[in-house]
Amino acid sequence: MARRPGVFVRGLSMEEGRKLARITRTAKDPVKLRRAIVVLMSGQGQAVRDITSLLQVGVDYVRDVIHAFNERGFAALDPKWSGGRPKTIGDRIREGICLIARTSPSDWGITAFSTWSLAKLCAHLLDRGTVAAISRETLRRILRAGGISWQSTTTWKASTDPDFIAKMHRVLDLYDHPPADGRVICVDEFGPLNLLPRKGKSWRPQSRPRRLRATYNRNDGVMHMLAALDLATGHISYRIRSRKRRHEFLAFLKTLRARWPSEKLYVVCDNFAPHSHVDVRAWCAGNQVELGFVPTYSSWLNWIESEFAALRYFALNGTDHRSHTEQNAAIAAYIRWHNTRAEPKTRFATDSPIRT
């Protein structure tokens, strides 16, 4: 039967028909899906008004799709998204804006404030004629596209240890090549363990943060935790004491010595005075314990510090314990959880610049 007068798609081959049917089943883009349906229905003899009634689109839209397919084939099904209005701020000016945002207001002779807000940066750009007009939202988008984000300032401290390189290499060598005749243990103190509300993070309904009391007292004093990380297993051993003198440190070393009586212990620790006390050194010399001190101001070389960060984040942050017994139980529960999932510690800071 001949087609009724009107606009129809050109004759489709069987291969084109199968391809259109496949697109209608698998297309993720709704625009491409709708255009393929229009072409397929037209190829099946459906009139333009029938297609508009079924798909709830305009007559001009259906006619345009059919004409485009007749001219360009399947390329007409892919939406050609336009970029909207042309940019009013060129790429070179955008780079300049990002450069200014990374500077300090004092670099431009502005002493009233030390950092930019979006409003202050907008005003500065307008005052110096960088742009003729700009909104805070446009500025925010320009900075985001340029890889500029609002960040907190961090600090760093350089080591003043004259033997920094030698000590660092010794510690890294213990991590990378554990001695065959012994076991590498990282030891440090964690604390002080106060009883106070600790800020933390948790999943909550929007605009409904969890709230903790702001007032507290220190009537119960503080405690201190001595901990050891066994690199061979990843297990953490610890003791909580009321003080952290050489007596407590030495007693903790004796506990570690009793745990591994047949192995030499290589203990990595920082330069806290009780660690290098003459009594501690004398006992270590007679009990196959070698102390490896990290350089001054370089406690980050002690592998146990990363475990302390996790302990603080998961076990203490967001809590408000009212007694040391309660707080100590929370720490014990976390360490038990950690030890059941522990794995040997290898590859310390392999991508860090300290390696080079």
mmCIF file of C-alpha atoms in Angstrom:
data_model
loop_
_atom_site.group_PDB
_atom_site.id
_atom_site.type_symbol
_atom_site.label_atom_id
_atom_site.label_comp_id
_atom_site.label_asym_id
_atom_site.label_seq_id
_atom_site.Cartn_x
_atom_site.Cartn_y
_atom_site.Cartn_z
ATOM 1 C CA MET A 1 0.000 0.000 0.000
ATOM 2 C CA ALA A 2 1.382 3.422 -0.942
ATOM 3 C CA ARG A 3 2.192 5.894 1.799
ATOM 4 C CA ARG A 4 -0.207 8.726 2.511
ATOM 5 C CA PRO A 5 0.995 12.211 1.448
ATOM 6 C CA GLY A 6 3.198 13.806 4.090
ATOM 7 C CA VAL A 7 6.724 13.752 5.512
ATOM 8 C CA PHE A 8 8.243 10.314 5.906
ATOM 9 C CA VAL A 9 11.723 8.974 6.413
ATOM 10 C CA ARG A 10 13.443 7.538 3.377
ATOM 11 C CA GLY A 11 13.280 3.799 2.784
ATOM 12 C CA LEU A 12 15.206 1.834 5.433
ATOM 13 C CA SER A 13 17.197 -1.303 4.812
ATOM 14 C CA MET A 14 16.820 -4.331 7.098
ATOM 15 C CA GLU A 15 20.200 -3.574 8.671
ATOM 16 C CA GLU A 16 19.184 0.031 9.382
ATOM 17 C CA GLY A 17 15.893 -1.164 10.859
ATOM 18 C CA ARG A 18 17.678 -3.593 13.193
ATOM 19 C CA LYS A 19 20.136 -0.867 14.230
ATOM 20 C CA LEU A 20 17.297 1.564 15.027
ATOM 21 C CA ALA A 21 15.508 -1.102 17.076
ATOM 22 C CA ARG A 22 18.721 -1.810 18.982
ATOM 23 C CA ILE A 23 19.163 1.916 19.739
ATOM 24 C CA THR A 24 15.616 2.143 21.125
ATOM 25 C CA ARG A 25 16.457 -0.696 23.550
ATOM 26 C CA THR A 26 19.924 0.350 24.675
ATOM 27 C CA ALA A 27 20.280 4.142 24.280
ATOM 28 C CA LYS A 28 21.125 5.917 27.552
ATOM 29 C CA ASP A 29 20.704 9.424 26.172
ATOM 30 C CA PRO A 30 16.970 10.362 26.166
ATOM 31 C CA VAL A 31 17.440 12.696 23.174
ATOM 32 C CA LYS A 32 18.997 9.979 21.012
ATOM 33 C CA LEU A 33 16.335 7.500 22.162
ATOM 34 C CA ARG A 34 13.479 9.841 21.230
ATOM 35 C CA ARG A 35 14.954 10.628 17.802
ATOM 36 C CA ALA A 36 15.469 6.931 17.042
ATOM 37 C CA ILE A 37 11.825 6.204 17.934
ATOM 38 C CA VAL A 38 10.660 8.998 15.620
ATOM 39 C CA VAL A 39 12.676 7.610 12.705
ATOM 40 C CA LEU A 40 11.623 4.017 13.390
ATOM 41 C CA MET A 41 7.914 4.909 13.588
ATOM 42 C CA SER A 42 8.154 6.973 10.409
ATOM 43 C CA GLY A 43 9.871 4.075 8.676
ATOM 44 C CA GLN A 44 6.938 1.863 9.725
ATOM 45 C CA GLY A 45 4.525 4.213 7.970
ATOM 46 C CA GLN A 46 3.308 6.287 10.901
ATOM 47 C CA ALA A 47 2.283 9.824 9.964
ATOM 48 C CA VAL A 48 3.798 12.873 11.630
ATOM 49 C CA ARG A 49 0.631 13.654 13.623
ATOM 50 C CA ASP A 50 0.461 10.061 14.915
ATOM 51 C CA ILE A 51 4.071 10.287 16.111
ATOM 52 C CA THR A 52 3.492 13.654 17.827
ATOM 53 C CA SER A 53 0.418 12.281 19.584
ATOM 54 C CA LEU A 54 2.293 9.253 20.890
ATOM 55 C CA LEU A 55 5.533 10.960 21.938
ATOM 56 C CA GLN A 56 3.983 14.270 23.031
ATOM 57 C CA VAL A 57 6.335 16.357 20.924
ATOM 58 C CA GLY A 58 5.767 19.111 18.396
ATOM 59 C CA VAL A 59 5.075 18.654 14.700
ATOM 60 C CA ASP A 60 8.101 20.765 13.758
ATOM 61 C CA TYR A 61 10.348 18.588 15.964
ATOM 62 C CA VAL A 62 9.240 15.383 14.183
ATOM 63 C CA ARG A 63 9.644 16.941 10.738
ATOM 64 C CA ASP A 64 13.133 18.243 11.599
ATOM 65 C CA VAL A 65 14.261 14.815 12.868
ATOM 66 C CA ILE A 66 12.986 13.070 9.726
ATOM 67 C CA HIS A 67 14.597 15.587 7.382
ATOM 68 C CA ALA A 68 17.890 15.418 9.316
ATOM 69 C CA PHE A 69 17.963 11.620 9.158
ATOM 70 C CA ASN A 70 17.235 11.681 5.439
ATOM 71 C CA GLU A 71 20.208 14.019 4.952
ATOM 72 C CA ARG A 72 22.809 12.736 7.438
ATOM 73 C CA GLY A 73 21.696 9.252 8.395
ATOM 74 C CA PHE A 74 22.447 7.940 11.897
ATOM 75 C CA ALA A 75 24.669 10.935 12.659
ATOM 76 C CA ALA A 76 21.430 12.948 13.000
ATOM 77 C CA LEU A 77 20.427 10.894 16.043
ATOM 78 C CA ASP A 78 23.302 12.115 18.217
ATOM 79 C CA PRO A 79 22.480 15.356 20.042
ATOM 80 C CA LYS A 80 24.849 18.178 19.246
ATOM 81 C CA TRP A 81 24.886 20.093 22.501
ATOM 82 C CA SER A 82 25.641 23.753 22.089
ATOM 83 C CA GLY A 83 27.855 25.558 24.560
ATOM 84 C CA GLY A 84 25.354 28.292 25.358
ATOM 85 C CA ARG A 85 26.417 31.896 25.212
ATOM 86 C CA PRO A 86 30.064 32.574 24.363
ATOM 87 C CA LYS A 87 32.400 33.286 27.277
ATOM 88 C CA THR A 88 32.506 36.942 28.294
ATOM 89 C CA ILE A 89 35.764 36.327 30.199
ATOM 90 C CA GLY A 90 38.550 34.923 28.062
ATOM 91 C CA ASP A 91 40.928 32.121 28.967
ATOM 92 C CA ARG A 92 43.873 34.462 29.559
ATOM 93 C CA ILE A 93 41.885 36.589 31.985
ATOM 94 C CA ARG A 94 40.680 33.445 33.761
ATOM 95 C CA GLU A 95 44.280 32.347 34.252
ATOM 96 C CA GLY A 96 45.071 35.779 35.675
ATOM 97 C CA ILE A 97 42.156 35.549 38.092
ATOM 98 C CA CYS A 98 43.383 32.160 39.349
ATOM 99 C CA LEU A 99 46.867 33.623 39.763
ATOM 100 C CA ILE A 100 45.556 36.566 41.807
ATOM 101 C CA ALA A 101 43.478 34.229 43.977
ATOM 102 C CA ARG A 102 46.647 32.330 44.932
ATOM 103 C CA THR A 103 48.354 35.513 46.141
ATOM 104 C CA SER A 104 47.934 37.310 49.454
ATOM 105 C CA PRO A 105 46.104 40.664 49.675
ATOM 106 C CA SER A 106 49.313 42.128 51.114
ATOM 107 C CA ASP A 107 50.988 41.462 47.745
ATOM 108 C CA TRP A 108 48.664 44.133 46.330
ATOM 109 C CA GLY A 109 49.195 46.625 49.127
ATOM 110 C CA ILE A 110 46.020 45.644 50.979
ATOM 111 C CA THR A 111 46.733 45.446 54.715
ATOM 112 C CA ALA A 112 43.153 45.372 56.027
ATOM 113 C CA PHE A 113 42.833 41.594 55.637
ATOM 114 C CA SER A 114 45.140 38.641 55.084
ATOM 115 C CA THR A 115 43.021 36.399 52.872
ATOM 116 C CA TRP A 116 40.528 36.715 50.043
ATOM 117 C CA SER A 117 36.837 36.009 50.265
ATOM 118 C CA LEU A 118 34.845 35.741 47.043
ATOM 119 C CA ALA A 119 33.311 39.168 47.640
ATOM 120 C CA LYS A 120 36.660 40.827 48.402
ATOM 121 C CA LEU A 121 38.307 39.154 45.408
ATOM 122 C CA CYS A 122 35.466 40.308 43.140
ATOM 123 C CA ALA A 123 35.878 43.874 44.374
ATOM 124 C CA HIS A 124 39.639 43.735 43.847
ATOM 125 C CA LEU A 125 39.269 42.444 40.282
ATOM 126 C CA LEU A 126 36.828 45.223 39.477
ATOM 127 C CA ASP A 127 38.948 47.932 41.127
ATOM 128 C CA ARG A 128 42.082 47.040 39.176
ATOM 129 C CA GLY A 129 40.171 46.644 35.901
ATOM 130 C CA THR A 130 40.900 42.938 35.411
ATOM 131 C CA VAL A 131 37.261 42.421 34.411
ATOM 132 C CA ALA A 132 34.438 44.814 33.623
ATOM 133 C CA ALA A 133 31.892 42.813 35.601
ATOM 134 C CA ILE A 134 31.892 39.543 37.507
ATOM 135 C CA SER A 135 29.629 37.865 40.038
ATOM 136 C CA ARG A 136 30.681 35.759 42.995
ATOM 137 C CA GLU A 137 29.135 32.659 41.407
ATOM 138 C CA THR A 138 31.051 33.218 38.178
ATOM 139 C CA LEU A 139 34.246 33.742 40.178
ATOM 140 C CA ARG A 140 33.629 30.540 42.125
ATOM 141 C CA ARG A 141 33.200 28.589 38.876
ATOM 142 C CA ILE A 142 36.342 30.099 37.348
ATOM 143 C CA LEU A 143 38.394 29.128 40.405
ATOM 144 C CA ARG A 144 36.947 25.640 40.469
ATOM 145 C CA ALA A 145 37.661 25.107 36.771
ATOM 146 C CA GLY A 146 41.212 26.351 37.378
ATOM 147 C CA GLY A 147 41.829 23.820 40.141
ATOM 148 C CA ILE A 148 41.739 26.430 42.922
ATOM 149 C CA SER A 149 39.929 25.384 46.113
ATOM 150 C CA TRP A 150 39.446 26.894 49.570
ATOM 151 C CA GLN A 151 41.878 25.124 51.897
ATOM 152 C CA SER A 152 43.134 25.395 55.445
ATOM 153 C CA THR A 153 46.699 26.485 56.013
ATOM 154 C CA THR A 154 49.010 23.758 57.262
ATOM 155 C CA THR A 155 52.305 24.011 59.099
ATOM 156 C CA TRP A 156 55.561 22.150 58.899
ATOM 157 C CA LYS A 157 58.658 22.009 61.027
ATOM 158 C CA ALA A 158 62.150 21.385 59.692
ATOM 159 C CA SER A 159 64.369 19.042 61.631
ATOM 160 C CA THR A 160 67.384 20.656 63.278
ATOM 161 C CA ASP A 161 69.064 17.309 63.873
ATOM 162 C CA PRO A 162 72.591 17.384 62.373
ATOM 163 C CA ASP A 163 72.365 13.606 61.884
ATOM 164 C CA PHE A 164 68.975 13.760 60.206
ATOM 165 C CA ILE A 165 69.971 11.873 57.039
ATOM 166 C CA ALA A 166 71.791 9.073 58.858
ATOM 167 C CA LYS A 167 68.985 8.528 61.377
ATOM 168 C CA MET A 168 66.287 8.661 58.723
ATOM 169 C CA HIS A 169 68.102 6.122 56.544
ATOM 170 C CA ARG A 170 68.546 3.824 59.529
ATOM 171 C CA VAL A 171 64.824 3.905 60.335
ATOM 172 C CA LEU A 172 63.832 3.440 56.694
ATOM 173 C CA ASP A 173 66.260 0.532 56.377
ATOM 174 C CA LEU A 174 64.617 -1.174 59.350
ATOM 175 C CA TYR A 175 61.239 -0.717 57.655
ATOM 176 C CA ASP A 176 62.377 -1.835 54.199
ATOM 177 C CA HIS A 177 64.688 -4.670 55.262
ATOM 178 C CA PRO A 178 63.699 -6.052 58.680
ATOM 179 C CA PRO A 179 66.703 -7.802 60.274
ATOM 180 C CA ALA A 180 66.595 -11.578 60.037
ATOM 181 C CA ASP A 181 67.711 -11.974 63.659
ATOM 182 C CA GLY A 182 64.975 -9.917 65.265
ATOM 183 C CA ARG A 183 61.737 -7.983 65.135
ATOM 184 C CA VAL A 184 61.098 -4.284 64.454
ATOM 185 C CA ILE A 185 58.811 -2.602 66.980
ATOM 186 C CA CYS A 186 57.599 1.023 66.819
ATOM 187 C CA VAL A 187 56.957 2.448 70.287
ATOM 188 C CA ASP A 188 55.492 5.756 71.396
ATOM 189 C CA GLU A 189 53.195 7.411 73.922
ATOM 190 C CA PHE A 190 49.657 8.463 73.074
ATOM 191 C CA GLY A 191 47.888 11.139 75.011
ATOM 192 C CA PRO A 192 47.358 12.756 77.382
ATOM 193 C CA LEU A 193 43.990 11.033 77.655
ATOM 194 C CA ASN A 194 41.704 13.731 79.056
ATOM 195 C CA LEU A 195 38.038 13.351 79.887
ATOM 196 C CA LEU A 196 36.461 15.982 77.672
ATOM 197 C CA PRO A 197 33.984 16.268 74.794
ATOM 198 C CA ARG A 198 35.828 15.604 71.543
ATOM 199 C CA LYS A 199 34.715 16.975 68.206
ATOM 200 C CA GLY A 200 34.178 14.384 65.513
ATOM 201 C CA LYS A 201 32.249 13.562 62.367
ATOM 202 C CA SER A 202 29.201 11.379 61.828
ATOM 203 C CA TRP A 203 26.394 10.844 59.355
ATOM 204 C CA ARG A 204 23.444 12.992 60.386
ATOM 205 C CA PRO A 205 20.330 14.583 58.809
ATOM 206 C CA GLN A 206 21.165 17.830 57.072
ATOM 207 C CA SER A 207 21.314 20.864 59.387
ATOM 208 C CA ARG A 208 21.063 18.594 62.432
ATOM 209 C CA PRO A 209 24.600 18.072 63.717
ATOM 210 C CA ARG A 210 25.213 15.961 66.763
ATOM 211 C CA ARG A 211 25.832 18.213 69.742
ATOM 212 C CA LEU A 212 28.154 17.685 72.718
ATOM 213 C CA ARG A 213 28.480 19.672 75.904
ATOM 214 C CA ALA A 214 30.957 22.534 75.847
ATOM 215 C CA THR A 215 31.694 22.718 79.591
ATOM 216 C CA TYR A 216 33.708 20.133 81.481
ATOM 217 C CA ASN A 217 36.199 19.807 84.321
ATOM 218 C CA ARG A 218 39.450 17.935 84.818
ATOM 219 C CA ASN A 219 38.751 16.554 88.271
ATOM 220 C CA ASP A 220 39.692 13.010 87.201
ATOM 221 C CA GLY A 221 43.131 13.960 85.881
ATOM 222 C CA VAL A 222 44.746 12.478 82.785
ATOM 223 C CA MET A 223 46.095 9.100 81.706
ATOM 224 C CA HIS A 224 48.777 8.111 79.212
ATOM 225 C CA MET A 225 48.978 5.191 76.806
ATOM 226 C CA LEU A 226 52.231 3.456 75.887
ATOM 227 C CA ALA A 227 51.833 1.493 72.664
ATOM 228 C CA ALA A 228 53.945 -0.714 70.401
ATOM 229 C CA LEU A 229 53.342 -1.623 66.769
ATOM 230 C CA ASP A 230 54.799 -4.957 65.615
ATOM 231 C CA LEU A 231 55.624 -4.518 61.927
ATOM 232 C CA ALA A 232 55.810 -8.272 61.314
ATOM 233 C CA THR A 233 52.128 -8.772 62.182
ATOM 234 C CA GLY A 234 50.633 -5.261 62.384
ATOM 235 C CA HIS A 235 49.401 -5.930 65.917
ATOM 236 C CA ILE A 236 49.306 -3.162 68.539
ATOM 237 C CA SER A 237 50.216 -3.797 72.182
ATOM 238 C CA TYR A 238 49.515 -1.135 74.784
ATOM 239 C CA ARG A 239 49.387 -0.185 78.441
ATOM 240 C CA ILE A 240 47.531 2.749 80.022
ATOM 241 C CA ARG A 241 49.238 4.361 82.999
ATOM 242 C CA SER A 242 48.808 7.498 85.074
ATOM 243 C CA ARG A 243 52.327 8.721 84.228
ATOM 244 C CA LYS A 244 54.879 8.303 81.436
ATOM 245 C CA ARG A 245 58.277 8.378 83.131
ATOM 246 C CA ARG A 246 61.257 6.150 82.456
ATOM 247 C CA HIS A 247 59.858 3.645 84.958
ATOM 248 C CA GLU A 248 56.696 3.107 82.907
ATOM 249 C CA PHE A 249 58.635 3.015 79.654
ATOM 250 C CA LEU A 250 61.136 0.498 80.969
ATOM 251 C CA ALA A 251 58.365 -1.705 82.360
ATOM 252 C CA PHE A 252 56.692 -1.639 78.946
ATOM 253 C CA LEU A 253 59.937 -2.680 77.241
ATOM 254 C CA LYS A 254 60.257 -5.584 79.661
ATOM 255 C CA THR A 255 56.740 -6.677 78.694
ATOM 256 C CA LEU A 256 57.741 -6.656 75.027
ATOM 257 C CA ARG A 257 60.941 -8.536 75.849
ATOM 258 C CA ALA A 258 58.919 -11.250 77.610
ATOM 259 C CA ARG A 259 56.579 -11.560 74.640
ATOM 260 C CA TRP A 260 59.407 -12.338 72.199
ATOM 261 C CA PRO A 261 62.136 -13.835 74.407
ATOM 262 C CA SER A 262 64.222 -15.428 71.660
ATOM 263 C CA GLU A 263 64.408 -12.500 69.219
ATOM 264 C CA LYS A 264 66.377 -9.299 69.241
ATOM 265 C CA LEU A 265 64.107 -6.260 69.384
ATOM 266 C CA TYR A 266 64.752 -3.215 67.217
ATOM 267 C CA VAL A 267 62.707 -0.477 68.861
ATOM 268 C CA VAL A 268 61.947 2.673 66.863
ATOM 269 C CA CYS A 269 61.096 5.594 69.156
ATOM 270 C CA ASP A 270 61.327 9.373 69.339
ATOM 271 C CA ASN A 271 63.627 11.579 71.406
ATOM 272 C CA PHE A 272 61.402 11.860 74.484
ATOM 273 C CA ALA A 273 63.766 12.064 77.468
ATOM 274 C CA PRO A 274 62.617 8.845 79.254
ATOM 275 C CA HIS A 275 63.430 6.858 76.081
ATOM 276 C CA SER A 276 67.120 7.728 76.277
ATOM 277 C CA HIS A 277 67.538 7.660 80.057
ATOM 278 C CA VAL A 278 70.717 5.987 81.275
ATOM 279 C CA ASP A 279 68.743 3.260 83.085
ATOM 280 C CA VAL A 280 66.795 2.456 79.903
ATOM 281 C CA ARG A 281 69.944 2.340 77.761
ATOM 282 C CA ALA A 282 71.735 0.093 80.269
ATOM 283 C CA TRP A 283 68.858 -2.383 80.392
ATOM 284 C CA CYS A 284 68.536 -2.450 76.594
ATOM 285 C CA ALA A 285 72.259 -3.108 76.181
ATOM 286 C CA GLY A 286 72.024 -6.193 78.376
ATOM 287 C CA ASN A 287 68.777 -7.590 76.959
ATOM 288 C CA GLN A 288 69.216 -7.590 73.180
ATOM 289 C CA VAL A 289 67.123 -4.474 72.615
ATOM 290 C CA GLU A 290 68.423 -1.871 70.153
ATOM 291 C CA LEU A 291 66.896 1.603 70.306
ATOM 292 C CA GLY A 292 66.561 3.399 66.966
ATOM 293 C CA PHE A 293 65.776 7.082 67.463
ATOM 294 C CA VAL A 294 64.034 9.082 64.759
ATOM 295 C CA PRO A 295 65.556 12.523 64.014
ATOM 296 C CA THR A 296 64.505 15.530 66.078
ATOM 297 C CA TYR A 297 61.121 16.962 65.023
ATOM 298 C CA SER A 298 60.530 13.943 62.799
ATOM 299 C CA SER A 299 58.042 11.845 64.713
ATOM 300 C CA TRP A 300 56.247 11.224 61.392
ATOM 301 C CA LEU A 301 58.995 8.656 60.705
ATOM 302 C CA ASN A 302 57.602 6.531 63.515
ATOM 303 C CA TRP A 303 55.122 4.194 61.829
ATOM 304 C CA ILE A 304 52.916 3.992 64.906
ATOM 305 C CA GLU A 305 51.893 7.646 64.473
ATOM 306 C CA SER A 306 49.555 6.706 61.616
ATOM 307 C CA GLU A 307 47.911 4.115 63.864
ATOM 308 C CA PHE A 308 47.454 6.769 66.556
ATOM 309 C CA ALA A 309 45.719 9.005 64.007
ATOM 310 C CA ALA A 310 43.267 6.203 63.177
ATOM 311 C CA LEU A 311 42.721 5.450 66.879
ATOM 312 C CA ARG A 312 41.939 9.097 67.586
ATOM 313 C CA TYR A 313 39.600 9.390 64.601
ATOM 314 C CA PHE A 314 37.574 6.207 65.067
ATOM 315 C CA ALA A 315 37.655 5.579 68.820
ATOM 316 C CA LEU A 316 37.830 9.002 70.468
ATOM 317 C CA ASN A 317 36.581 11.753 68.146
ATOM 318 C CA GLY A 318 32.910 12.516 68.682
ATOM 319 C CA THR A 319 32.839 10.969 72.175
ATOM 320 C CA ASP A 320 32.186 12.382 75.638
ATOM 321 C CA HIS A 321 33.352 9.763 78.128
ATOM 322 C CA ARG A 322 32.655 10.566 81.771
ATOM 323 C CA SER A 323 35.268 8.248 83.327
ATOM 324 C CA HIS A 324 38.670 6.839 82.443
ATOM 325 C CA THR A 325 37.261 3.330 82.781
ATOM 326 C CA GLU A 326 34.728 4.084 80.056
ATOM 327 C CA GLN A 327 37.292 5.741 77.800
ATOM 328 C CA ASN A 328 39.861 2.977 78.307
ATOM 329 C CA ALA A 329 37.227 0.394 77.381
ATOM 330 C CA ALA A 330 36.571 2.222 74.106
ATOM 331 C CA ILE A 331 40.293 2.232 73.296
ATOM 332 C CA ALA A 332 40.573 -1.465 74.159
ATOM 333 C CA ALA A 333 37.621 -2.332 71.917
ATOM 334 C CA TYR A 334 39.154 -0.466 68.972
ATOM 335 C CA ILE A 335 42.557 -2.119 69.375
ATOM 336 C CA ARG A 336 40.948 -5.572 69.585
ATOM 337 C CA TRP A 337 39.080 -4.777 66.366
ATOM 338 C CA HIS A 338 42.311 -3.554 64.758
ATOM 339 C CA ASN A 339 44.336 -6.603 65.775
ATOM 340 C CA THR A 340 41.812 -9.064 64.350
ATOM 341 C CA ARG A 341 42.250 -7.409 60.938
ATOM 342 C CA ALA A 342 45.937 -6.512 61.146
ATOM 343 C CA GLU A 343 48.372 -7.309 58.357
ATOM 344 C CA PRO A 344 52.172 -7.049 58.178
ATOM 345 C CA LYS A 345 53.428 -3.510 57.689
ATOM 346 C CA THR A 346 55.364 -3.015 54.463
ATOM 347 C CA ARG A 347 56.059 -0.217 51.945
ATOM 348 C CA PHE A 348 56.396 2.801 54.226
ATOM 349 C CA ALA A 349 55.882 6.105 52.339
ATOM 350 C CA THR A 350 57.066 4.636 49.048
ATOM 351 C CA ASP A 351 55.898 7.670 47.031
ATOM 352 C CA SER A 352 57.099 10.298 49.501
ATOM 353 C CA PRO A 353 59.780 12.846 48.522
ATOM 354 C CA ILE A 354 61.820 11.670 51.531
ATOM 355 C CA ARG A 355 62.786 8.645 49.455
ATOM 356 C CA THR A 356 64.676 10.868 47.035
#
